[in-house]
Amino acid sequence: MSGTKTNLAFKITNWCNLQCRHCCENSGPSQSPRLMSLDKMKKYLDEFNALPIEKYDSLVFTGGEVMAPYYHGEQKYIPECLKMAIDANMLPILKTNGIWGNDKALKDKIFYDIESVAYNTGKLIAMDISVDRFHNNLGAVANIINDVVRDSELGFCLALTIQGIHKNSTHAVYDLYSALLTHGIRPYSRTRQDDSILLTDGQSLYPLYYNFKQSVANTGRARANKLGMFELTGKADVYGDCVMIDSNDVLRLNNVRGSAIHNRPIGEVIQQLKNKEKQH
Ligand code: SF4
């Protein structure tokens, strides 16, 4: 196999604290909180990394809600996921709806875990928060951004990207600005020219978001936060192939075609799905 780069994601659960009308992940609060086993994840990760294909150097963890383990007493699960990705020399990316930003105790716990893993390993951790009109999470997101901006250690180790705000959703941009203003954080005026959102607390500037004028699919992902050193790494959604494996051992290619991978090499399944995709 060769050619297009491939990105790997694990869908760790179908449980979610929201029930969005547009959800295409079969997720919600009534779904089982069962989590994908870490052993299984490691097995698939090793298999994926051994494939002779071009790959992105990031590993996405998604759901449902990726922070589900914290809601269900599995406090060590997310740190283990992060370490697993870092051990494989991959940037861990947590995709979340960020609702936990409204729960101070939970937010503190999540950030403590992220900082601990980042500092113990010396590696960056990325988080993508999805904002849209169904999530109603701008206040929670503002709380999260506030912590990242105010806490220099957290800001150093967590690359935060806000996804879902784009040229067709300026109302959400201004609602987010309003929510941030309640924390004393405001957008910096050069934002538009730079094609990204810069925030200031009156003293420093914090770039948190990229390609404001592009559609959501072109949203870039910060490689680092607060200290500069940015490059776009969010191209997998646009230019690459996305392989997602869920806890039922189903592998999906580009969110469309899926196939069970029980006792089958995942390279074979990916190739088969790619072939099918070409035929359509
Ligand atoms: S937050 Fe995401 S996974 Fe959860 S219900 Fe909404 S769209 Fe589905």
PDB file of C-alpha atoms and ligand atoms in Angstrom:
ATOM      1  CA  MET A   1       0.000   0.000   0.000  1.00  0.00           C
ATOM      2  CA  SER A   2       1.293   3.451  -0.786  1.00  0.00           C
ATOM      3  CA  GLY A   3       0.185   6.962  -1.649  1.00  0.00           C
ATOM      4  CA  THR A   4      -2.155   8.969   0.528  1.00  0.00           C
ATOM      5  CA  LYS A   5      -1.252   9.398   4.150  1.00  0.00           C
ATOM      6  CA  THR A   6      -3.440   7.606   6.649  1.00  0.00           C
ATOM      7  CA  ASN A   7      -4.558   8.804  10.048  1.00  0.00           C
ATOM      8  CA  LEU A   8      -5.611   6.469  12.870  1.00  0.00           C
ATOM      9  CA  ALA A   9      -8.386   7.144  15.372  1.00  0.00           C
ATOM     10  CA  PHE A  10      -9.825   5.045  18.170  1.00  0.00           C
ATOM     11  CA  LYS A  11     -13.446   5.516  19.012  1.00  0.00           C
ATOM     12  CA  ILE A  12     -13.195   4.573  22.657  1.00  0.00           C
ATOM     13  CA  THR A  13     -16.921   4.569  23.470  1.00  0.00           C
ATOM     14  CA  ASN A  14     -20.400   5.368  22.190  1.00  0.00           C
ATOM     15  CA  TRP A  15     -21.380   7.014  25.458  1.00  0.00           C
ATOM     16  CA  CYS A  16     -21.748  10.769  25.286  1.00  0.00           C
ATOM     17  CA  ASN A  17     -23.099  13.359  27.707  1.00  0.00           C
ATOM     18  CA  LEU A  18     -24.896  15.075  24.814  1.00  0.00           C
ATOM     19  CA  GLN A  19     -27.575  13.856  22.473  1.00  0.00           C
ATOM     20  CA  CYS A  20     -27.101  15.912  19.341  1.00  0.00           C
ATOM     21  CA  ARG A  21     -29.685  15.640  16.622  1.00  0.00           C
ATOM     22  CA  HIS A  22     -27.024  15.556  13.935  1.00  0.00           C
ATOM     23  CA  CYS A  23     -24.922  12.875  15.660  1.00  0.00           C
ATOM     24  CA  CYS A  24     -23.668  10.359  13.139  1.00  0.00           C
ATOM     25  CA  GLU A  25     -21.691   8.425  15.743  1.00  0.00           C
ATOM     26  CA  ASN A  26     -24.633   6.535  17.231  1.00  0.00           C
ATOM     27  CA  SER A  27     -23.704   8.155  20.523  1.00  0.00           C
ATOM     28  CA  GLY A  28     -25.562   9.597  23.464  1.00  0.00           C
ATOM     29  CA  PRO A  29     -26.247   9.304  27.200  1.00  0.00           C
ATOM     30  CA  SER A  30     -28.284   6.105  26.835  1.00  0.00           C
ATOM     31  CA  GLN A  31     -25.456   4.254  25.104  1.00  0.00           C
ATOM     32  CA  SER A  32     -23.353   1.839  27.119  1.00  0.00           C
ATOM     33  CA  PRO A  33     -20.389   3.462  28.873  1.00  0.00           C
ATOM     34  CA  ARG A  34     -18.279   0.451  27.869  1.00  0.00           C
ATOM     35  CA  LEU A  35     -14.761   1.480  26.886  1.00  0.00           C
ATOM     36  CA  MET A  36     -12.508  -0.035  24.265  1.00  0.00           C
ATOM     37  CA  SER A  37      -9.973  -2.167  26.071  1.00  0.00           C
ATOM     38  CA  LEU A  38      -6.494  -0.693  26.282  1.00  0.00           C
ATOM     39  CA  ASP A  39      -4.939  -4.033  25.328  1.00  0.00           C
ATOM     40  CA  LYS A  40      -7.014  -4.215  22.195  1.00  0.00           C
ATOM     41  CA  MET A  41      -6.144  -0.647  21.313  1.00  0.00           C
ATOM     42  CA  LYS A  42      -2.448  -1.356  21.747  1.00  0.00           C
ATOM     43  CA  LYS A  43      -2.692  -4.435  19.548  1.00  0.00           C
ATOM     44  CA  TYR A  44      -4.352  -2.484  16.732  1.00  0.00           C
ATOM     45  CA  LEU A  45      -1.919   0.397  17.134  1.00  0.00           C
ATOM     46  CA  ASP A  46       1.088  -1.909  16.793  1.00  0.00           C
ATOM     47  CA  GLU A  47      -0.474  -3.551  13.773  1.00  0.00           C
ATOM     48  CA  PHE A  48      -1.225  -0.188  12.157  1.00  0.00           C
ATOM     49  CA  ASN A  49       2.256   1.158  12.781  1.00  0.00           C
ATOM     50  CA  ALA A  50       3.803  -1.925  11.205  1.00  0.00           C
ATOM     51  CA  LEU A  51       1.920  -1.350   7.934  1.00  0.00           C
ATOM     52  CA  PRO A  52       4.003  -0.233   4.958  1.00  0.00           C
ATOM     53  CA  ILE A  53       1.867   2.853   4.354  1.00  0.00           C
ATOM     54  CA  GLU A  54       2.432   6.558   4.850  1.00  0.00           C
ATOM     55  CA  LYS A  55       0.952   7.651   8.147  1.00  0.00           C
ATOM     56  CA  TYR A  56       0.282  10.816  10.092  1.00  0.00           C
ATOM     57  CA  ASP A  57       2.267  11.039  13.292  1.00  0.00           C
ATOM     58  CA  SER A  58      -0.817  11.597  15.408  1.00  0.00           C
ATOM     59  CA  LEU A  59      -3.285   9.298  17.119  1.00  0.00           C
ATOM     60  CA  VAL A  60      -6.837  10.489  17.660  1.00  0.00           C
ATOM     61  CA  PHE A  61      -9.011   9.396  20.568  1.00  0.00           C
ATOM     62  CA  THR A  62     -12.683  10.127  20.077  1.00  0.00           C
ATOM     63  CA  GLY A  63     -16.169   8.931  20.981  1.00  0.00           C
ATOM     64  CA  GLY A  64     -18.954   9.522  21.904  1.00  0.00           C
ATOM     65  CA  GLU A  65     -17.368  11.816  24.415  1.00  0.00           C
ATOM     66  CA  VAL A  66     -13.690  11.056  24.883  1.00  0.00           C
ATOM     67  CA  MET A  67     -13.795  12.097  28.547  1.00  0.00           C
ATOM     68  CA  ALA A  68     -16.441   9.411  29.221  1.00  0.00           C
ATOM     69  CA  PRO A  69     -13.981   7.414  31.385  1.00  0.00           C
ATOM     70  CA  TYR A  70     -13.925  10.248  33.938  1.00  0.00           C
ATOM     71  CA  TYR A  71     -17.707  10.220  34.155  1.00  0.00           C
ATOM     72  CA  HIS A  72     -17.693   6.476  34.813  1.00  0.00           C
ATOM     73  CA  GLY A  73     -14.959   6.026  37.398  1.00  0.00           C
ATOM     74  CA  GLU A  74     -12.188   5.020  34.980  1.00  0.00           C
ATOM     75  CA  GLN A  75      -9.774   7.724  36.098  1.00  0.00           C
ATOM     76  CA  LYS A  76      -6.650   6.150  34.658  1.00  0.00           C
ATOM     77  CA  TYR A  77      -7.945   5.379  31.198  1.00  0.00           C
ATOM     78  CA  ILE A  78      -7.185   8.678  29.434  1.00  0.00           C
ATOM     79  CA  PRO A  79      -3.647   9.010  30.877  1.00  0.00           C
ATOM     80  CA  GLU A  80      -2.999   5.456  29.640  1.00  0.00           C
ATOM     81  CA  CYS A  81      -4.260   6.395  26.166  1.00  0.00           C
ATOM     82  CA  LEU A  82      -1.990   9.429  26.096  1.00  0.00           C
ATOM     83  CA  LYS A  83       1.032   7.387  27.166  1.00  0.00           C
ATOM     84  CA  MET A  84       0.266   4.725  24.590  1.00  0.00           C
ATOM     85  CA  ALA A  85       0.334   7.287  21.769  1.00  0.00           C
ATOM     86  CA  ILE A  86       3.476   8.981  23.072  1.00  0.00           C
ATOM     87  CA  ASP A  87       5.257   5.627  23.478  1.00  0.00           C
ATOM     88  CA  ALA A  88       4.516   5.042  19.793  1.00  0.00           C
ATOM     89  CA  ASN A  89       6.013   8.463  18.927  1.00  0.00           C
ATOM     90  CA  MET A  90       2.622   9.851  18.007  1.00  0.00           C
ATOM     91  CA  LEU A  91       0.946  13.082  19.037  1.00  0.00           C
ATOM     92  CA  PRO A  92      -2.147  12.168  21.094  1.00  0.00           C
ATOM     93  CA  ILE A  93      -5.234  14.157  20.078  1.00  0.00           C
ATOM     94  CA  LEU A  94      -8.283  14.142  22.330  1.00  0.00           C
ATOM     95  CA  LYS A  95     -11.468  15.064  20.477  1.00  0.00           C
ATOM     96  CA  THR A  96     -14.056  16.341  22.920  1.00  0.00           C
ATOM     97  CA  ASN A  97     -17.228  18.387  23.184  1.00  0.00           C
ATOM     98  CA  GLY A  98     -15.669  20.162  26.187  1.00  0.00           C
ATOM     99  CA  ILE A  99     -18.840  20.116  28.313  1.00  0.00           C
ATOM    100  CA  TRP A 100     -16.642  19.084  31.249  1.00  0.00           C
ATOM    101  CA  GLY A 101     -15.302  22.659  31.188  1.00  0.00           C
ATOM    102  CA  ASN A 102     -18.394  23.578  33.234  1.00  0.00           C
ATOM    103  CA  ASP A 103     -17.420  21.206  36.042  1.00  0.00           C
ATOM    104  CA  LYS A 104     -14.462  22.688  37.894  1.00  0.00           C
ATOM    105  CA  ALA A 105     -13.492  19.523  39.767  1.00  0.00           C
ATOM    106  CA  LEU A 106     -13.598  17.445  36.611  1.00  0.00           C
ATOM    107  CA  LYS A 107     -11.769  20.082  34.577  1.00  0.00           C
ATOM    108  CA  ASP A 108      -9.021  20.289  37.193  1.00  0.00           C
ATOM    109  CA  LYS A 109      -8.660  16.502  37.206  1.00  0.00           C
ATOM    110  CA  ILE A 110      -8.437  16.293  33.409  1.00  0.00           C
ATOM    111  CA  PHE A 111      -5.885  19.096  33.205  1.00  0.00           C
ATOM    112  CA  TYR A 112      -3.868  17.590  36.057  1.00  0.00           C
ATOM    113  CA  ASP A 113      -3.685  14.299  34.148  1.00  0.00           C
ATOM    114  CA  ILE A 114      -2.719  16.004  30.897  1.00  0.00           C
ATOM    115  CA  GLU A 115       0.008  18.043  32.580  1.00  0.00           C
ATOM    116  CA  SER A 116       1.326  14.981  34.433  1.00  0.00           C
ATOM    117  CA  VAL A 117       1.644  12.896  31.280  1.00  0.00           C
ATOM    118  CA  ALA A 118       3.088  15.790  29.271  1.00  0.00           C
ATOM    119  CA  TYR A 119       5.724  16.617  31.879  1.00  0.00           C
ATOM    120  CA  ASN A 120       6.619  13.003  32.629  1.00  0.00           C
ATOM    121  CA  THR A 121       7.159  12.282  28.960  1.00  0.00           C
ATOM    122  CA  GLY A 122       8.288  15.731  27.781  1.00  0.00           C
ATOM    123  CA  LYS A 123       5.747  15.588  24.954  1.00  0.00           C
ATOM    124  CA  LEU A 124       2.954  17.799  23.742  1.00  0.00           C
ATOM    125  CA  ILE A 125      -0.692  16.733  23.947  1.00  0.00           C
ATOM    126  CA  ALA A 126      -3.367  18.052  21.612  1.00  0.00           C
ATOM    127  CA  MET A 127      -7.035  18.616  22.209  1.00  0.00           C
ATOM    128  CA  ASP A 128      -9.671  19.481  19.623  1.00  0.00           C
ATOM    129  CA  ILE A 129     -12.912  20.895  20.975  1.00  0.00           C
ATOM    130  CA  SER A 130     -15.846  20.745  18.660  1.00  0.00           C
ATOM    131  CA  VAL A 131     -18.086  23.782  18.814  1.00  0.00           C
ATOM    132  CA  ASP A 132     -21.377  23.872  17.010  1.00  0.00           C
ATOM    133  CA  ARG A 133     -24.905  25.103  17.563  1.00  0.00           C
ATOM    134  CA  PHE A 134     -26.041  21.707  18.896  1.00  0.00           C
ATOM    135  CA  HIS A 135     -23.353  21.490  21.536  1.00  0.00           C
ATOM    136  CA  ASN A 136     -24.223  24.704  23.367  1.00  0.00           C
ATOM    137  CA  ASN A 137     -20.777  24.568  24.917  1.00  0.00           C
ATOM    138  CA  LEU A 138     -19.295  28.025  24.404  1.00  0.00           C
ATOM    139  CA  GLY A 139     -19.306  28.800  28.134  1.00  0.00           C
ATOM    140  CA  ALA A 140     -17.550  25.513  28.883  1.00  0.00           C
ATOM    141  CA  VAL A 141     -15.068  26.131  26.073  1.00  0.00           C
ATOM    142  CA  ALA A 142     -14.364  29.622  27.402  1.00  0.00           C
ATOM    143  CA  ASN A 143     -13.624  28.104  30.826  1.00  0.00           C
ATOM    144  CA  ILE A 144     -11.173  25.696  29.212  1.00  0.00           C
ATOM    145  CA  ILE A 145      -9.469  28.413  27.158  1.00  0.00           C
ATOM    146  CA  ASN A 146      -9.250  30.566  30.278  1.00  0.00           C
ATOM    147  CA  ASP A 147      -7.341  27.829  32.120  1.00  0.00           C
ATOM    148  CA  VAL A 148      -4.997  27.281  29.181  1.00  0.00           C
ATOM    149  CA  VAL A 149      -4.310  30.995  28.901  1.00  0.00           C
ATOM    150  CA  ARG A 150      -3.872  31.598  32.644  1.00  0.00           C
ATOM    151  CA  ASP A 151      -1.897  28.490  33.521  1.00  0.00           C
ATOM    152  CA  SER A 152       1.471  28.773  31.847  1.00  0.00           C
ATOM    153  CA  GLU A 153       2.397  25.122  32.446  1.00  0.00           C
ATOM    154  CA  LEU A 154      -0.848  23.860  30.997  1.00  0.00           C
ATOM    155  CA  GLY A 155      -0.563  26.304  28.103  1.00  0.00           C
ATOM    156  CA  PHE A 156       2.902  24.991  27.434  1.00  0.00           C
ATOM    157  CA  CYS A 157       1.963  21.334  27.135  1.00  0.00           C
ATOM    158  CA  LEU A 158      -1.546  21.427  25.661  1.00  0.00           C
ATOM    159  CA  ALA A 159      -2.171  22.407  22.049  1.00  0.00           C
ATOM    160  CA  LEU A 160      -5.763  23.490  21.932  1.00  0.00           C
ATOM    161  CA  THR A 161      -7.792  23.844  18.764  1.00  0.00           C
ATOM    162  CA  ILE A 162     -11.361  25.015  18.629  1.00  0.00           C
ATOM    163  CA  GLN A 163     -13.090  23.359  15.707  1.00  0.00           C
ATOM    164  CA  GLY A 164     -16.412  24.149  14.126  1.00  0.00           C
ATOM    165  CA  ILE A 165     -16.152  27.919  14.088  1.00  0.00           C
ATOM    166  CA  HIS A 166     -15.661  29.090  10.551  1.00  0.00           C
ATOM    167  CA  LYS A 167     -16.675  31.669   8.029  1.00  0.00           C
ATOM    168  CA  ASN A 168     -20.310  30.584   8.075  1.00  0.00           C
ATOM    169  CA  SER A 169     -20.676  30.692  11.829  1.00  0.00           C
ATOM    170  CA  THR A 170     -19.623  34.195  12.804  1.00  0.00           C
ATOM    171  CA  HIS A 171     -22.412  34.243  15.410  1.00  0.00           C
ATOM    172  CA  ALA A 172     -20.565  31.484  17.265  1.00  0.00           C
ATOM    173  CA  VAL A 173     -17.324  33.434  17.023  1.00  0.00           C
ATOM    174  CA  TYR A 174     -18.915  36.445  18.671  1.00  0.00           C
ATOM    175  CA  ASP A 175     -20.652  34.279  21.282  1.00  0.00           C
ATOM    176  CA  LEU A 176     -17.295  32.738  22.105  1.00  0.00           C
ATOM    177  CA  TYR A 177     -15.733  36.195  22.353  1.00  0.00           C
ATOM    178  CA  SER A 178     -18.507  37.217  24.746  1.00  0.00           C
ATOM    179  CA  ALA A 179     -17.944  34.135  26.880  1.00  0.00           C
ATOM    180  CA  LEU A 180     -14.205  34.836  26.939  1.00  0.00           C
ATOM    181  CA  LEU A 181     -14.769  38.461  27.895  1.00  0.00           C
ATOM    182  CA  THR A 182     -16.387  37.289  31.136  1.00  0.00           C
ATOM    183  CA  HIS A 183     -12.917  35.928  31.950  1.00  0.00           C
ATOM    184  CA  GLY A 184     -11.206  39.174  30.919  1.00  0.00           C
ATOM    185  CA  ILE A 185      -9.892  37.615  27.719  1.00  0.00           C
ATOM    186  CA  ARG A 186     -10.507  39.342  24.411  1.00  0.00           C
ATOM    187  CA  PRO A 187      -9.538  38.802  20.819  1.00  0.00           C
ATOM    188  CA  TYR A 188      -6.598  40.772  19.567  1.00  0.00           C
ATOM    189  CA  SER A 189      -7.340  43.068  16.651  1.00  0.00           C
ATOM    190  CA  ARG A 190      -4.852  41.658  14.165  1.00  0.00           C
ATOM    191  CA  THR A 191      -6.786  38.400  14.181  1.00  0.00           C
ATOM    192  CA  ARG A 192      -8.471  38.781  10.827  1.00  0.00           C
ATOM    193  CA  GLN A 193      -5.282  39.634   8.989  1.00  0.00           C
ATOM    194  CA  ASP A 194      -3.504  36.687  10.484  1.00  0.00           C
ATOM    195  CA  ASP A 195      -6.320  34.363   9.594  1.00  0.00           C
ATOM    196  CA  SER A 196      -6.380  32.989  13.077  1.00  0.00           C
ATOM    197  CA  ILE A 197      -7.761  33.927  16.455  1.00  0.00           C
ATOM    198  CA  LEU A 198      -5.341  35.638  18.795  1.00  0.00           C
ATOM    199  CA  LEU A 199      -6.454  36.209  22.340  1.00  0.00           C
ATOM    200  CA  THR A 200      -5.064  38.520  24.952  1.00  0.00           C
ATOM    201  CA  ASP A 201      -5.495  38.819  28.673  1.00  0.00           C
ATOM    202  CA  GLY A 202      -4.149  42.365  28.467  1.00  0.00           C
ATOM    203  CA  GLN A 203      -0.527  41.300  28.742  1.00  0.00           C
ATOM    204  CA  SER A 204       0.269  38.494  26.353  1.00  0.00           C
ATOM    205  CA  LEU A 205      -1.071  37.125  23.101  1.00  0.00           C
ATOM    206  CA  TYR A 206      -2.246  33.571  22.730  1.00  0.00           C
ATOM    207  CA  PRO A 207      -2.904  32.082  19.313  1.00  0.00           C
ATOM    208  CA  LEU A 208      -5.448  29.320  19.759  1.00  0.00           C
ATOM    209  CA  TYR A 209      -7.035  28.703  16.414  1.00  0.00           C
ATOM    210  CA  TYR A 210      -6.160  28.629  12.756  1.00  0.00           C
ATOM    211  CA  ASN A 211      -7.667  29.320   9.365  1.00  0.00           C
ATOM    212  CA  PHE A 212     -10.587  31.289  10.672  1.00  0.00           C
ATOM    213  CA  LYS A 213     -11.635  32.158   7.146  1.00  0.00           C
ATOM    214  CA  GLN A 214     -11.561  28.591   5.887  1.00  0.00           C
ATOM    215  CA  SER A 215     -14.244  25.999   6.270  1.00  0.00           C
ATOM    216  CA  VAL A 216     -14.148  23.723   9.272  1.00  0.00           C
ATOM    217  CA  ALA A 217     -12.534  20.928   7.289  1.00  0.00           C
ATOM    218  CA  ASN A 218      -9.498  23.090   6.686  1.00  0.00           C
ATOM    219  CA  THR A 219      -9.007  23.929  10.284  1.00  0.00           C
ATOM    220  CA  GLY A 220      -5.411  23.548  11.272  1.00  0.00           C
ATOM    221  CA  ARG A 221      -4.209  22.140  14.509  1.00  0.00           C
ATOM    222  CA  ALA A 222      -1.735  23.945  16.691  1.00  0.00           C
ATOM    223  CA  ARG A 223       1.501  22.087  17.242  1.00  0.00           C
ATOM    224  CA  ALA A 224       2.214  24.093  20.294  1.00  0.00           C
ATOM    225  CA  ASN A 225       0.263  26.613  22.212  1.00  0.00           C
ATOM    226  CA  LYS A 226       1.144  29.966  23.689  1.00  0.00           C
ATOM    227  CA  LEU A 227       4.829  29.749  22.901  1.00  0.00           C
ATOM    228  CA  GLY A 228       4.705  29.910  19.129  1.00  0.00           C
ATOM    229  CA  MET A 229       6.127  27.103  16.962  1.00  0.00           C
ATOM    230  CA  PHE A 230       3.010  26.479  14.953  1.00  0.00           C
ATOM    231  CA  GLU A 231       2.473  24.353  11.947  1.00  0.00           C
ATOM    232  CA  LEU A 232      -0.679  22.975  10.448  1.00  0.00           C
ATOM    233  CA  THR A 233      -1.249  19.315  11.095  1.00  0.00           C
ATOM    234  CA  GLY A 234      -4.978  19.110  10.601  1.00  0.00           C
ATOM    235  CA  LYS A 235      -4.754  18.101   6.969  1.00  0.00           C
ATOM    236  CA  ALA A 236      -5.679  14.473   7.539  1.00  0.00           C
ATOM    237  CA  ASP A 237      -9.378  15.277   7.318  1.00  0.00           C
ATOM    238  CA  VAL A 238      -8.912  16.935   3.947  1.00  0.00           C
ATOM    239  CA  TYR A 239      -6.079  15.235   2.158  1.00  0.00           C
ATOM    240  CA  GLY A 240      -5.585  11.943   3.935  1.00  0.00           C
ATOM    241  CA  ASP A 241      -7.427   8.761   4.738  1.00  0.00           C
ATOM    242  CA  CYS A 242      -8.936   8.387   8.185  1.00  0.00           C
ATOM    243  CA  VAL A 243      -9.076   4.945   9.711  1.00  0.00           C
ATOM    244  CA  MET A 244     -11.275   4.678  12.783  1.00  0.00           C
ATOM    245  CA  ILE A 245     -11.492   1.554  14.907  1.00  0.00           C
ATOM    246  CA  ASP A 246     -14.206   1.153  17.528  1.00  0.00           C
ATOM    247  CA  SER A 247     -14.679  -1.044  20.558  1.00  0.00           C
ATOM    248  CA  ASN A 248     -16.731  -3.532  18.517  1.00  0.00           C
ATOM    249  CA  ASP A 249     -13.716  -4.197  16.292  1.00  0.00           C
ATOM    250  CA  VAL A 250     -15.223  -2.401  13.339  1.00  0.00           C
ATOM    251  CA  LEU A 251     -12.834  -0.433  11.174  1.00  0.00           C
ATOM    252  CA  ARG A 252     -14.233   2.498   9.208  1.00  0.00           C
ATOM    253  CA  LEU A 253     -12.472   4.256   6.374  1.00  0.00           C
ATOM    254  CA  ASN A 254     -13.171   7.972   5.930  1.00  0.00           C
ATOM    255  CA  ASN A 255     -16.248   7.655   8.098  1.00  0.00           C
ATOM    256  CA  VAL A 256     -18.115   5.757   5.416  1.00  0.00           C
ATOM    257  CA  ARG A 257     -17.223   2.168   4.748  1.00  0.00           C
ATOM    258  CA  GLY A 258     -16.823  -0.189   7.654  1.00  0.00           C
ATOM    259  CA  SER A 259     -15.773  -3.756   8.111  1.00  0.00           C
ATOM    260  CA  ALA A 260     -15.294  -6.077  11.081  1.00  0.00           C
ATOM    261  CA  ILE A 261     -11.665  -6.821  11.795  1.00  0.00           C
ATOM    262  CA  HIS A 262     -11.976  -9.859  14.065  1.00  0.00           C
ATOM    263  CA  ASN A 263      -9.068 -12.115  13.244  1.00  0.00           C
ATOM    264  CA  ARG A 264      -8.213 -10.213  10.080  1.00  0.00           C
ATOM    265  CA  PRO A 265      -5.062  -8.176   9.523  1.00  0.00           C
ATOM    266  CA  ILE A 266      -6.078  -4.529   9.560  1.00  0.00           C
ATOM    267  CA  GLY A 267      -3.839  -3.805   6.559  1.00  0.00           C
ATOM    268  CA  GLU A 268      -5.938  -6.194   4.492  1.00  0.00           C
ATOM    269  CA  VAL A 269      -9.182  -4.580   5.660  1.00  0.00           C
ATOM    270  CA  ILE A 270      -7.923  -1.042   4.965  1.00  0.00           C
ATOM    271  CA  GLN A 271      -6.813  -2.026   1.487  1.00  0.00           C
ATOM    272  CA  GLN A 272     -10.123  -3.701   0.761  1.00  0.00           C
ATOM    273  CA  LEU A 273     -12.059  -0.614   1.858  1.00  0.00           C
ATOM    274  CA  LYS A 274      -9.793   1.636  -0.178  1.00  0.00           C
ATOM    275  CA  ASN A 275     -10.387  -0.511  -3.243  1.00  0.00           C
ATOM    276  CA  LYS A 276     -14.143  -0.351  -2.712  1.00  0.00           C
ATOM    277  CA  GLU A 277     -13.925   3.420  -2.309  1.00  0.00           C
ATOM    278  CA  LYS A 278     -12.114   3.719  -5.648  1.00  0.00           C
ATOM    279  CA  GLN A 279     -14.863   1.752  -7.385  1.00  0.00           C
ATOM    280  CA  HIS A 280     -17.512   4.293  -6.333  1.00  0.00           C
TER     281      HIS A 280
HETATM  282  S1  SF4 B   1     -21.181  15.581  21.154  1.00  0.00           S
HETATM  283 FE1  SF4 B   1     -20.553  14.488  19.285  1.00  0.00          FE
HETATM  284  S2  SF4 B   1     -20.644  12.288  19.812  1.00  0.00           S
HETATM  285 FE2  SF4 B   1     -21.794  13.422  21.381  1.00  0.00          FE
HETATM  286  S3  SF4 B   1     -23.930  13.307  20.678  1.00  0.00           S
HETATM  287 FE3  SF4 B   1     -23.043  15.262  19.932  1.00  0.00          FE
HETATM  288  S4  SF4 B   1     -22.271  14.807  17.872  1.00  0.00           S
HETATM  289 FE4  SF4 B   1     -22.630  12.830  18.909  1.00  0.00          FE
END
